[in-house]
Coordinates of C-alpha atoms and ligand atoms in Angstrom, one line a residue:
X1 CA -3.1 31.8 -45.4
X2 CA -4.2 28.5 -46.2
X3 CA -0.6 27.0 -46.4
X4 CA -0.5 28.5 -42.5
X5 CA -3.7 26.8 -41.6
X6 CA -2.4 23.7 -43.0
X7 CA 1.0 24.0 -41.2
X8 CA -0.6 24.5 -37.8
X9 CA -3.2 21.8 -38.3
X10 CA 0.1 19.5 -39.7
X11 CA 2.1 20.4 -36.2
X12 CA -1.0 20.0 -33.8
X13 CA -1.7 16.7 -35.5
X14 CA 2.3 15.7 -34.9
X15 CA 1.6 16.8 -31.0
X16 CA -1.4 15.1 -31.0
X17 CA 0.6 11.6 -32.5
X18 CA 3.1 12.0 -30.1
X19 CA 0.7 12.2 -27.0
X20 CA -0.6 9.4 -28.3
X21 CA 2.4 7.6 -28.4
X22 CA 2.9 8.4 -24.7
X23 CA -0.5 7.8 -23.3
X24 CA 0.7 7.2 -19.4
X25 CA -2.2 5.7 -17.6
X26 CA -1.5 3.5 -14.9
X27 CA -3.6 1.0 -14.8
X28 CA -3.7 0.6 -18.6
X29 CA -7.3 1.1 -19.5
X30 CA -9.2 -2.4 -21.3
X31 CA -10.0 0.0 -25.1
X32 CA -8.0 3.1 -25.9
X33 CA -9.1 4.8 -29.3
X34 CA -7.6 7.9 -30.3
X35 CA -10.0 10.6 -32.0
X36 CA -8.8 13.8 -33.9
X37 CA -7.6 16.9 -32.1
X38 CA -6.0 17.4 -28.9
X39 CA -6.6 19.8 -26.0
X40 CA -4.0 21.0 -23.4
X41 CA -4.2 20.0 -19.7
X42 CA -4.9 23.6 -18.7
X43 CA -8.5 23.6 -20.5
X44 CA -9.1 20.1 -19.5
X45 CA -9.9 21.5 -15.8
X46 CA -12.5 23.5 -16.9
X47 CA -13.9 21.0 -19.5
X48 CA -17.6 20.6 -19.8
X49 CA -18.7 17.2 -18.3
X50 CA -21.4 15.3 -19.3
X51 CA -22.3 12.1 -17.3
X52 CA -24.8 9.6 -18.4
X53 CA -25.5 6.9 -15.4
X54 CA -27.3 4.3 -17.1
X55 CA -26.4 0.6 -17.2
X56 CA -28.2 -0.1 -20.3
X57 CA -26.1 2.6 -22.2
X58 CA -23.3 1.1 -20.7
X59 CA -24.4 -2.4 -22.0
X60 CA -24.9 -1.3 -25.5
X61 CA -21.2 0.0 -25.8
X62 CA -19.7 -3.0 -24.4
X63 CA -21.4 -4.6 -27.3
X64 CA -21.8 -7.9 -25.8
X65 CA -19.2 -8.5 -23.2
X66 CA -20.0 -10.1 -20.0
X67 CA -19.1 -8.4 -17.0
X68 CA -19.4 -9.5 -13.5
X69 CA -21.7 -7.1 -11.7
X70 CA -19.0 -5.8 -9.9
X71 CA -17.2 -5.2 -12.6
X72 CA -20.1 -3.2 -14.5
X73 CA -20.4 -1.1 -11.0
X74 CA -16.9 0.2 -12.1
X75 CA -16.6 0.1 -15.8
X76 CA -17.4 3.0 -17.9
X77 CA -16.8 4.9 -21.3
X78 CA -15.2 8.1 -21.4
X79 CA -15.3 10.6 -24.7
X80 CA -12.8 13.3 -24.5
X81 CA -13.2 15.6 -27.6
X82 CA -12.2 19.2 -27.9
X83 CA -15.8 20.4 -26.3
X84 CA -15.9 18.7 -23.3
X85 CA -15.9 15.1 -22.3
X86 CA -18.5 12.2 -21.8
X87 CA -19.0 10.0 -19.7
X88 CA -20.6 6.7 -19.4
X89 CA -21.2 4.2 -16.2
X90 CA -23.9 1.7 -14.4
X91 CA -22.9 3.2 -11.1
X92 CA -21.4 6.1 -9.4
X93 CA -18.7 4.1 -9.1
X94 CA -17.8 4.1 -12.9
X95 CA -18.4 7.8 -13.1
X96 CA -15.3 7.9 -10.3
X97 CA -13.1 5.4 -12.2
X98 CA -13.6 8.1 -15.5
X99 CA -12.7 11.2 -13.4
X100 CA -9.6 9.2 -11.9
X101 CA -8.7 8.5 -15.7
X102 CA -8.7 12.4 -16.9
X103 CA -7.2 13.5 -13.5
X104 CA -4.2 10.9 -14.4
X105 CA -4.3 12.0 -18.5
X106 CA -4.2 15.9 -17.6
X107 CA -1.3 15.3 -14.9
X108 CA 0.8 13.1 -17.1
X109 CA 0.6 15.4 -20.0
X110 CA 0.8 18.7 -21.0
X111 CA -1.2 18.2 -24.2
X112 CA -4.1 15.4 -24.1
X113 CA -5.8 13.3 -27.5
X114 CA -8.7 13.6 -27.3
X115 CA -9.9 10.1 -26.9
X116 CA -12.5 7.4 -26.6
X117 CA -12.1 4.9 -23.3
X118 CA -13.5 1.8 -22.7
X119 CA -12.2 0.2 -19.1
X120 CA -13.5 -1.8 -16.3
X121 CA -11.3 -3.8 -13.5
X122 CA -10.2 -7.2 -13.9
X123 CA -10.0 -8.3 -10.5
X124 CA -12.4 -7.1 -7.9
X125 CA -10.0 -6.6 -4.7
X126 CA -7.2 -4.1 -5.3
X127 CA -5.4 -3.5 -2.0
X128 CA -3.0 -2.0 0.3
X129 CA -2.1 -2.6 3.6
X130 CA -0.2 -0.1 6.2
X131 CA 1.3 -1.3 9.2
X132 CA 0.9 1.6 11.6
X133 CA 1.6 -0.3 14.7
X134 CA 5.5 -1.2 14.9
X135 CA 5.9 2.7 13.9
X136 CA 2.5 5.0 13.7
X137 CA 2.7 7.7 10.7
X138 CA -1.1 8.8 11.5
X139 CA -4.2 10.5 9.5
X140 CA -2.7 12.7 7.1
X141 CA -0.5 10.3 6.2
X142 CA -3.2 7.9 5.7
X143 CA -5.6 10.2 3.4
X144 CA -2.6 10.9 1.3
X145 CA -1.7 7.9 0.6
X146 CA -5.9 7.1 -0.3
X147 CA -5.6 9.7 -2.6
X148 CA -3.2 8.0 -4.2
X149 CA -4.5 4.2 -4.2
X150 CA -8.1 6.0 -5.5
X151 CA -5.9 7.9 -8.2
X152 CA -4.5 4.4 -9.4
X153 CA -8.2 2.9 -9.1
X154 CA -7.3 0.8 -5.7
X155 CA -10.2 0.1 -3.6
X156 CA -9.1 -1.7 -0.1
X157 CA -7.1 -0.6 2.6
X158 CA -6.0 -2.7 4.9
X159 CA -5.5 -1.1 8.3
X160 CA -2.7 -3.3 10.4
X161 CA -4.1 -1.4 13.7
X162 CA -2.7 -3.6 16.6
X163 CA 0.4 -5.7 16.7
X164 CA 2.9 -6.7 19.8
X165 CA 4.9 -3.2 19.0
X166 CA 1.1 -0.5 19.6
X167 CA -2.1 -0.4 19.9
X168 CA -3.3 2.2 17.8
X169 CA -7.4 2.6 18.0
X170 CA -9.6 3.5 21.0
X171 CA -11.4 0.8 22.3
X172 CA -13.7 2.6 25.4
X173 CA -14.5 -1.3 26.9
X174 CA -10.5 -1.9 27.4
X175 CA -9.2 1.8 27.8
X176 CA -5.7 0.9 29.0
X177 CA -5.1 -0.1 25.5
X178 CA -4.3 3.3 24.2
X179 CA -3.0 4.5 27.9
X180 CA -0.6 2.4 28.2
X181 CA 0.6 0.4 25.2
X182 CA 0.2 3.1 22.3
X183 CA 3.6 4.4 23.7
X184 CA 7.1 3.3 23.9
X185 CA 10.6 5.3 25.2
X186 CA 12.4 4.3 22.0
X187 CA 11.3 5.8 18.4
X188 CA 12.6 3.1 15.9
X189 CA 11.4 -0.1 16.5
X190 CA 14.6 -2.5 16.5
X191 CA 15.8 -0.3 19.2
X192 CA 13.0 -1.0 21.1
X193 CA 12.5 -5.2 20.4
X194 CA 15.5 -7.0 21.4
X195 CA 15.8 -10.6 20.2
X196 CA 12.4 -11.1 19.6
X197 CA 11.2 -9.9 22.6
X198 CA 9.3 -6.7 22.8
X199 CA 10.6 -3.4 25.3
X200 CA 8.5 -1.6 27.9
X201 CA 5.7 0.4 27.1
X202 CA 5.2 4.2 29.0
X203 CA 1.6 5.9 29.8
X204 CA 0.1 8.2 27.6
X205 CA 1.4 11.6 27.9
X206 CA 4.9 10.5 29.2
X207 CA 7.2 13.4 28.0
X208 CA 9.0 12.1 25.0
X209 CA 7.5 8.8 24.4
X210 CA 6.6 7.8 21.0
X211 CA 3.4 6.6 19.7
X212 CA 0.1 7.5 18.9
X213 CA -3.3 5.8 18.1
X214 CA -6.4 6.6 16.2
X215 CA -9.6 8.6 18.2
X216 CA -12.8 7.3 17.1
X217 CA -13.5 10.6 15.3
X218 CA -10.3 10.0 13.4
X219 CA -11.6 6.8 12.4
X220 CA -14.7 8.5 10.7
X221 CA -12.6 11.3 9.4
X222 CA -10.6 8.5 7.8
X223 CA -13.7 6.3 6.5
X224 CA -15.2 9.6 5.0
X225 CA -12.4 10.5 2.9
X226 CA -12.0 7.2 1.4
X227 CA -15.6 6.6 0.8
X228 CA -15.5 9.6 -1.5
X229 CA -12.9 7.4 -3.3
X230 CA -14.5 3.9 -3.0
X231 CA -12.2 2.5 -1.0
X232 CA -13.1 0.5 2.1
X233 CA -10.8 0.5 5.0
X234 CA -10.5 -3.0 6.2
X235 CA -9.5 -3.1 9.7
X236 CA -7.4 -6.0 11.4
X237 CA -7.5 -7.2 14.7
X238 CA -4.9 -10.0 15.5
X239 CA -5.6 -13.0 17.6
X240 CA -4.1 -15.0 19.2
X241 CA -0.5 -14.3 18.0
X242 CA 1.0 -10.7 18.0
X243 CA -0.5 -9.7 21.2
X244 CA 2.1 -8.9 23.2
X245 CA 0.6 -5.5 23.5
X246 CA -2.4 -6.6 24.9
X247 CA -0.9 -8.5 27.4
X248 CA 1.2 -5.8 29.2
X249 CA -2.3 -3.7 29.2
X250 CA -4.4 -6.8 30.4
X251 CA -1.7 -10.0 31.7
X252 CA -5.1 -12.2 32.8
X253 CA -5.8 -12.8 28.6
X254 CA -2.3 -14.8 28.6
X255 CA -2.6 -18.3 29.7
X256 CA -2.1 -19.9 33.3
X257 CA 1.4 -20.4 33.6
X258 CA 4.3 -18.4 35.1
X259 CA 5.0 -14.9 33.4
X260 CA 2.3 -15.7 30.8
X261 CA 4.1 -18.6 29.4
X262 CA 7.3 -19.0 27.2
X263 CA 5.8 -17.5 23.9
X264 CA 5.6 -13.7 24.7
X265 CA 2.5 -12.3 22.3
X266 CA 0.1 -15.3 22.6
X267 CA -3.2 -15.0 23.8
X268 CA -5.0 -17.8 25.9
X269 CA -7.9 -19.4 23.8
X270 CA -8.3 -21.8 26.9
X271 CA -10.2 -18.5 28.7
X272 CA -13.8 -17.4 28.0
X273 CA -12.5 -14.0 29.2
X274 CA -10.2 -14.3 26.4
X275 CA -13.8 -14.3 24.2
X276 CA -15.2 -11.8 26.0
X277 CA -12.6 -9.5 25.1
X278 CA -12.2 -10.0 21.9
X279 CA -15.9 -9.9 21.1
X280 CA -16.7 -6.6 23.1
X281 CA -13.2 -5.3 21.2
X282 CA -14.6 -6.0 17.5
X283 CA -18.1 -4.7 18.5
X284 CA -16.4 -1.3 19.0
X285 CA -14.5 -2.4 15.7
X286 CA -17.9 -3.0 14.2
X287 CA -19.7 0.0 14.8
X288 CA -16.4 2.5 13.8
X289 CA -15.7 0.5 10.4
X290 CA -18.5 0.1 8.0
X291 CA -16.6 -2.3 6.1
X292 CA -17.7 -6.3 5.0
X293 CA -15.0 -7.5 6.3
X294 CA -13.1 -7.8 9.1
X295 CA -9.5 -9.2 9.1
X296 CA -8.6 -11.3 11.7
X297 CA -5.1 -12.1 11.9
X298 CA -4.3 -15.4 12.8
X299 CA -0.4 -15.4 11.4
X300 CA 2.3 -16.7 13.8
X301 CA 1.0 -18.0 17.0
X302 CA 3.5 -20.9 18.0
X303 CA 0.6 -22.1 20.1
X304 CA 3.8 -23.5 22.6
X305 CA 2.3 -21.9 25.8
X306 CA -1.4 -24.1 25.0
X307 CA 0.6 -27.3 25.4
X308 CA 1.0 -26.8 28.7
X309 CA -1.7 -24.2 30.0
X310 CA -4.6 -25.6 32.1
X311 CA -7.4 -24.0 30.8
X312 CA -5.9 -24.1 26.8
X313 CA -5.8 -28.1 28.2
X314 CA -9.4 -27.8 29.5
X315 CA -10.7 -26.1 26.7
X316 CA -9.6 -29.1 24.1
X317 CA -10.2 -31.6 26.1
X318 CA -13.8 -30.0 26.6
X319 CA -14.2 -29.7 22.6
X320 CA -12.4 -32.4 21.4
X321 CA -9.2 -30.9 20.0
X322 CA -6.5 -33.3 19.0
X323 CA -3.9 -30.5 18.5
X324 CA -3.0 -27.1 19.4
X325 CA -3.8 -26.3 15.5
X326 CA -7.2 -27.2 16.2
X327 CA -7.4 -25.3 19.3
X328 CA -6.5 -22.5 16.9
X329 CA -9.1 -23.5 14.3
X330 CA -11.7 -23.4 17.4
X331 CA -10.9 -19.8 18.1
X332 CA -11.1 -18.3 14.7
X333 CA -14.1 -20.5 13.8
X334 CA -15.8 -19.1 17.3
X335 CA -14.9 -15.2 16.1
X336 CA -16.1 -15.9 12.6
X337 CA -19.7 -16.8 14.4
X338 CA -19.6 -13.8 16.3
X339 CA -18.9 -12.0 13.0
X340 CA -21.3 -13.4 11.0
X341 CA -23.9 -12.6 13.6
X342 CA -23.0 -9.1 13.2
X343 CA -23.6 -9.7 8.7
X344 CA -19.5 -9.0 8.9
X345 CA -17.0 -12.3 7.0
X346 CA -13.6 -13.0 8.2
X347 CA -10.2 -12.7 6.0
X348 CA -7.3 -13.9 8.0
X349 CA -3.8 -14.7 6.7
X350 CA -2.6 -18.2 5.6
X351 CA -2.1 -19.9 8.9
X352 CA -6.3 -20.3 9.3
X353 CA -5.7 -23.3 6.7
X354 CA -3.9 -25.4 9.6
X355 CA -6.6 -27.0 12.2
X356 CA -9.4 -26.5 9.5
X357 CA -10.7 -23.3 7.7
X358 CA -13.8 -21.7 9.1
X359 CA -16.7 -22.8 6.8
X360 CA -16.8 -18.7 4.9
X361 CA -13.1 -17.4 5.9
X362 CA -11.2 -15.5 3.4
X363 CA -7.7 -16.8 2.8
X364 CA -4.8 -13.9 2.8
X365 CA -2.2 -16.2 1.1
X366 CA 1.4 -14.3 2.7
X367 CA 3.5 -16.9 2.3
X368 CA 3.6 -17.6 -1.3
X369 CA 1.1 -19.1 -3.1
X370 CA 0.4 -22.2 -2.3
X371 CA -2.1 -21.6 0.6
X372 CA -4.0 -19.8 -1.5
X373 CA -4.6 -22.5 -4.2
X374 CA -5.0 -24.7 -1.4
X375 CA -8.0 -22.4 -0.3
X376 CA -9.2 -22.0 -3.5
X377 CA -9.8 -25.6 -4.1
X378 CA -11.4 -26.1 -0.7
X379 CA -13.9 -23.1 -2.4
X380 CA -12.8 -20.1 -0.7
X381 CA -12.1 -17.1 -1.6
X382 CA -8.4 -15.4 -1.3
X383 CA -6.7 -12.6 -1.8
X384 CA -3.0 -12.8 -2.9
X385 CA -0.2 -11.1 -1.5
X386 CA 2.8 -13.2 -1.7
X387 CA 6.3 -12.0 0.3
X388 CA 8.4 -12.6 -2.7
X389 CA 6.6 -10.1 -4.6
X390 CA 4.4 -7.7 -2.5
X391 CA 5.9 -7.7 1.0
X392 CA 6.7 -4.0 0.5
X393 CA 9.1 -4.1 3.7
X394 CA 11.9 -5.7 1.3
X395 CA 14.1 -3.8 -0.2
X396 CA 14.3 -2.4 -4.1
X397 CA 18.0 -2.0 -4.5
X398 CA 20.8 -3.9 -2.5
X399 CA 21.9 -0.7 -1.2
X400 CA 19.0 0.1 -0.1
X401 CA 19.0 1.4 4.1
X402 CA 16.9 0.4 6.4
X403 CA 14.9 -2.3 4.8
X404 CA 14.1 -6.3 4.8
X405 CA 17.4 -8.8 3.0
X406 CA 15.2 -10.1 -0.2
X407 CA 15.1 -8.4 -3.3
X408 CA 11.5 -7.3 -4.8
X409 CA 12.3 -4.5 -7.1
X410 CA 9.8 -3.0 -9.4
X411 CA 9.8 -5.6 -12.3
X412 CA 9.4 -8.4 -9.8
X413 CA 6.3 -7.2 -8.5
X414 CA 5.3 -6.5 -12.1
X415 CA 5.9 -10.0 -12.6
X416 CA 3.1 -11.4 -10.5
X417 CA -0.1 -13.3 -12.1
X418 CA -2.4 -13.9 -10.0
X419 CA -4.4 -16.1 -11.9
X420 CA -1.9 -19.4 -12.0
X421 CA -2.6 -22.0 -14.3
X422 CA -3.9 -24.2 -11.3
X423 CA -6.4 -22.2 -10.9
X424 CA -9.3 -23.5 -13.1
X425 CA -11.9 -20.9 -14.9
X426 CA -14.6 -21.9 -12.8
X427 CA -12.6 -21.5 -9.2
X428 CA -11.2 -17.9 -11.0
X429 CA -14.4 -15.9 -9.0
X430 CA -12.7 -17.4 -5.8
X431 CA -9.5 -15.3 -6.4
X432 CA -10.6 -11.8 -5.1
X433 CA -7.5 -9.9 -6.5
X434 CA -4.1 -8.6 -4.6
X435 CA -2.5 -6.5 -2.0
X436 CA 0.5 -4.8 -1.5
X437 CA 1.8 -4.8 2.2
X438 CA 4.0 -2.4 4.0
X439 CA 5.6 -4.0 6.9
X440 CA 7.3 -0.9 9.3
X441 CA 9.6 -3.1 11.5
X442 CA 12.4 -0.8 9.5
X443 CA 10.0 2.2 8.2
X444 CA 10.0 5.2 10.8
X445 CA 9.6 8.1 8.6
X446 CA 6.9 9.0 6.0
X447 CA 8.9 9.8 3.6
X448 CA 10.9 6.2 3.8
X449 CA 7.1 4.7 3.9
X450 CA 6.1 6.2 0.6
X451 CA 9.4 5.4 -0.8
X452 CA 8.7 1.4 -0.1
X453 CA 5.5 1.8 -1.3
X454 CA 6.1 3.5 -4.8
X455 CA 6.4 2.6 -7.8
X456 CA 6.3 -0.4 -6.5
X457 CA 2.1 0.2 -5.4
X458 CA 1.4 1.4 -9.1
X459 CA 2.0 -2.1 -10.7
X460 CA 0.4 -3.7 -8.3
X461 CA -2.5 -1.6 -8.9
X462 CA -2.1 -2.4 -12.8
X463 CA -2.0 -6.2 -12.3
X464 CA -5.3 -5.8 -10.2
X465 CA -7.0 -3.7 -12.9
X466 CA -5.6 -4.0 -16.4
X467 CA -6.5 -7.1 -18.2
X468 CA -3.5 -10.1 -18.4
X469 CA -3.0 -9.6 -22.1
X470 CA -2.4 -5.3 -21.6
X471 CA 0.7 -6.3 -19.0
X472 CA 3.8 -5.2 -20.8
X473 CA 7.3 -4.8 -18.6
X474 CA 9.0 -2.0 -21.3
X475 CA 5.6 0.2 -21.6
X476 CA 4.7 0.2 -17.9
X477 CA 8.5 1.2 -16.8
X478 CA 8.4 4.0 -18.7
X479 CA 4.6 4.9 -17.4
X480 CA 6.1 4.0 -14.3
X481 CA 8.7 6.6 -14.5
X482 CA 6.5 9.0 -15.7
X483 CA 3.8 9.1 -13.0
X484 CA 6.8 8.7 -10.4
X485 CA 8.1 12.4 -11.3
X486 CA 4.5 13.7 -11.1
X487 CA 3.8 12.1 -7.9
X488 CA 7.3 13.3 -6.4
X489 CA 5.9 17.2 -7.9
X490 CA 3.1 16.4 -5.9
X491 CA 5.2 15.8 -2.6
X492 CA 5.5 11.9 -2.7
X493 CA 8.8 10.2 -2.0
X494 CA 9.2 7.6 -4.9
X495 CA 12.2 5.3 -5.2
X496 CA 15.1 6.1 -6.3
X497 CA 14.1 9.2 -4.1
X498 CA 15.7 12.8 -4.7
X499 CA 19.8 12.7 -4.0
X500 CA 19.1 15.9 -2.3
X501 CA 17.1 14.1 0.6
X502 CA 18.6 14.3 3.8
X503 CA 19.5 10.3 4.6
X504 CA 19.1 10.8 7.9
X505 CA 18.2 7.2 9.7
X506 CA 20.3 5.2 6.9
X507 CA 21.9 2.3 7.7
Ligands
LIG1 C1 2.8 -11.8 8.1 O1 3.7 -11.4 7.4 N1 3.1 -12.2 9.4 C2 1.4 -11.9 7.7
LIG2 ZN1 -4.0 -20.9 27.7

C-alpha cells in the first residue's frame, strides 16, 4: 500500500513538474514560485478565496521594492495551494489583476501548481484602439473584445468614433450627424472612397445602407462593462483633419472657399462656429465618457485650404500666426483650454508637436518614434504606438487578404521596447506605456478584425506589463500559441485562423 501511495504521489509530482514547465500566462507575471501539490482546473472554479485588501500587507511582501502608486493600485500576491487561494492587493484593482491570473492558469491548463505570485505592471497605459468608423462592428463586438484586453491585464481603449468614412456616436446638439453620415450605399470601405476622396453618404433608415453608430445608452452599457474590468474607454474626436463626415452633415464648418476648398476632410479653424461646434460636441463627449482623457486627433490635416481661406487668413492675422502649423497649434491649444476647464487632458497623435505642443498635451507618437522622444524631452507625456510595430491594419503573413503592404508579424511587435536608451531614468515616468491600433480601411468583418488583432494584442499586452528582463521571444511564442487555441475555443478568430473558415471577402 505504501509503495502505491508513493507511486501516485511520484506521478502527481511529475504532472505537477510538467505544469510547471508550461506555466502559460500572458503577461508573464514579475515572481513565480512553485509550491507542492497541484489541483485540476475543474476544482479551481469552486476554490475557496480569500482576499486581504491591505496596502501595508502588500508592502511587507514586496520586501522593499518601490512601486509607483499606480503600480501598487494593481500589484498583488496570489497563493494557490490545494485548499483554496489567497489573495493579496492595495486596491480593488490588484484583487482584479489576481482573478485575471487564475482565470488565465485554469484555462490554459488542465492541471494547475499550486503556486505563489508576486506581479504588478510595468508600464501604466496598456492600450487598444478600434477604428469603428471606416467599417462599424458595434457593442458586442466591443465588450468581447474588453473581455479579452481585461483577461490580458490591458486597461485603455481607445474608441476611434468619427473619421471622414462615419460618424458613429449620438451627439443630440448636431443630430444630422448620425442621420445622415452614419450610413453609406457601399459596405466595404475601398469601394466606397475612390482616390482619396470619400463616396456619398444615405439617411438613416435607407433600405440597405450600411452603417451604424452608438446610442448614448450604448455608450453606458459599454463604460459599465469595462469598468468592471478597469479599463477606461478613451474616446477620440478628430479635428481639424478627417472630417469629411462632418462636412457633408454641416458644409458651413469648411472654410470660405468654393466647394469647401481643395482638401476634402478639413475643418475651418478660421470660424468661431467651427469652436462652437466642437465645444458643444465634446460637452456631450464629456458627460457620456467618464474618462481623464480625451483624444483629440490632430493627425493629417494638410492645412492647404487655410492658405487661402478668408477667415483661416483673418483668424492668424488676428493672433499672430506665422504659419498654417501654428494656426493648427492655436486650435488644439484653444480645445485643450476648453478641456481642462472641464478637469479632462488632451492626447492627440504626433502631428500636435508641429506649430507648438499645448502646454499639458499627451503625445500619441504613430509615426515611429521619434516624436515621442521629441515629446518626452519637451516633458510630456506619450504613449507609444509606432506603425512599424503596432499599426494592427498591416498584414502578418505576405499572403495575407485584405490587409495594409508592410510586414508586422507577431515577433516584430514582440520586438518593441518602449523604453529606448534616449530616454533617460528620470524622463521614464513621462512614457505612459503602448497601444495597439486597428485601422479598418481593409477590416469589414469581425472575424477578420479579431484576426488582426490577435496574437498580435497579447504581446503587446506583455511588453506593457511584464518587466524588460521577463521578455523572452521562444517562451512567449509558445504561450502565444497556447492561449491562441483557447481563445479560438472560446470563439475568437486568431491568426493563422481555422482552414475551415469560409474566405469569403479575400483578396
Ligand atoms: C494615423 O494613423 N493617421 C494616426
Ligand atoms: Zn478656413
Amino acid at each position: 500500500m505504501k509503495g502505491i501511495l508513493l507511486a501516485l504521489a511520484f506521478v502527481c509530482g511529475l504532472m505537477c513538474v510538467k505544469a510547471q514547465a508550461q506555466l502559460n500566462l500572458i503577461p508573464a507575471p514579475v515572481e513565480y514560485s512553485a509550491r507542492s501539490g497541484c489541483i485540476s482546473s475543474k476544482e479551481m472554479a469552486g476554490l475557496h478565496e480569500k482576499v486581504r485588501i491591505s496596502q501595508k500587507t502588500l508592502l511587507r511582501l514586496l520586501k522593499g521594492r518601490k512601486l509607483e502608486d499606480w503600480q501598487l493600485k494593481s500589484a498583488y500576491q496570489l497563493e494557490l495551494g490545494k485548499k483554496g487561494v489567497k489573495i493579496v492587493a492595495a486596491d480593488e484593482e490588484g484583487v482584479f489583476y489576481a482573478r485575471q491570473t487564475l482565470r488565465m492558469m485554469a484555462s490554459l491548463n488542465s492541471s494547475v501548481t499550486c503556486c505563489t505570485i508576486l506581479d504588478w505592471p510595468r508600464l501604466r497605459y496598456r492600450g487598444v484602439m478600434l477604428d469603428e468608423s471606416r467599417h462599424f462592428q458595434g457593442k458586442d463586438f466591443v465588450m468581447k473584445q474588453l473581455e479579452m484586453m481585461a483577461l490580458l491585464k490591458m486597461n485603455r481603449f481607445h474608441f476611434h468614433l468619427v473619421d471622414n468614412p462615419g460618424w458613429r456616436v449620438q451627439i443630440d446638439s448636431y443630430p444630422k450627424l448620425t442621420r445622415l453620415t452614419a450610413w453609406r450605399p457601399q459596405a466595404y470601405f475601398w469601394d466606397w472612397e475612390k482616390n482619396e476622396i470619400g463616396g456619398p453618404f444615405v439617411e438613416e433608415g435607407t433600405p440597405g445602407a450600411y452603417g451604424g453608430y452608438y446610442t448614448k445608452q450604448d455608450i453606458a452599457d459599454i463604460l459599465s462593462f469595462a469598468n468592471e474590468r478597469h479599463i477606461e474607454v478613451i474616446p477620440e474626436i478628430e479635428m481639424p483633419g478627417h472630417n469629411y463626415e462632418t462636412r457633408a452633415a454641416y458644409p458651413e464648418l469648411a472654410c470660405s472657399l468654393p466647394g469647401g476648398g481643395k482638401d476634402p476632410w478639413e475643418l475651418c479653424p478660421g470660424k468661431e462656429r467651427t469652436f462652437e461646434f466642437l465645444e458643444k460636441v465634446l460637452l456631450e463627449v464629456f458627460d457620456m465618457f467618464h474618462s481623464q482623457y480625451i483624444h483629440i486627433g490632430g493627425d493629417e490635416a494638410r492645412k492647404n485650404n487655410w492658405k487661402v481661406c478668408p477667415d483661416c487668413q483673418a483668424r492668424m492675422k488676428a493672433e499672430g500666426l506665422k504659419s498654417v502649423e501654428e494656426l493648427q497649434s492655436y486650435m488644439i491649444r484653444r480645445m485643450e483650454r476648453f478641456a481642462h476647464e472641464h478637469g479632462k487632458r488632451i492626447i492627440g497623435w504626433d502631428e500636435i508637436l508641429q506649430g507648438g505642443l499645448a502646454p499639458d498635451a499627451t503625445v500619441m507618437s504613430w509615426h515611429g518614434i521619434e516624436a515621442g522622444l521629441q515629446a518626452v524631452k519637451e516633458g510630456h507625456d506619450v504613449i507609444f504606438t509606432p506603425t512599424h510595430y503596432y499599426y494592427l491594419d498591416y498584414h502578418q503573413d505576405p499572403a495575407q487578404f485584405r490587409a495594409v503592404g508592410r510586414h508586422v508579424p507577431l515577433e516584430k511587435v514582440y520586438s518593441f521596447e518602449p523604453l529606448s536608451e534616449s530616454i533617460s531614468e528620470a524622463d521614464a515616468h513621462h512614457v505612459l506605456g503602448v497601444q495597439g491600433n486597428l485601422w479598418t480601411e481593409h477590416v469589414q468583418d469581425a472575424w477578420h478584425a479579431e484576426m488582426m488583432l490577435y496574437p498580435r494584442v497579447f504581446a503587446i499586452a506583455e511588453t506593457g506589463w511584464s518587466q524588460a528582463e521577463k521578455k523572452n521571444w521562444p517562451d512567449f511564442e509558445r504561450r502565444a500559441s497556447a492561449l491562441s487555441q483557447v481563445a479560438r475555443k472560446w470563439g475568437y478568430t486568431v491568426y493563422p485562423p481555422d482552414s475551415t473558415r469560409p474566405r469569403e471577402g479575400c483578396d
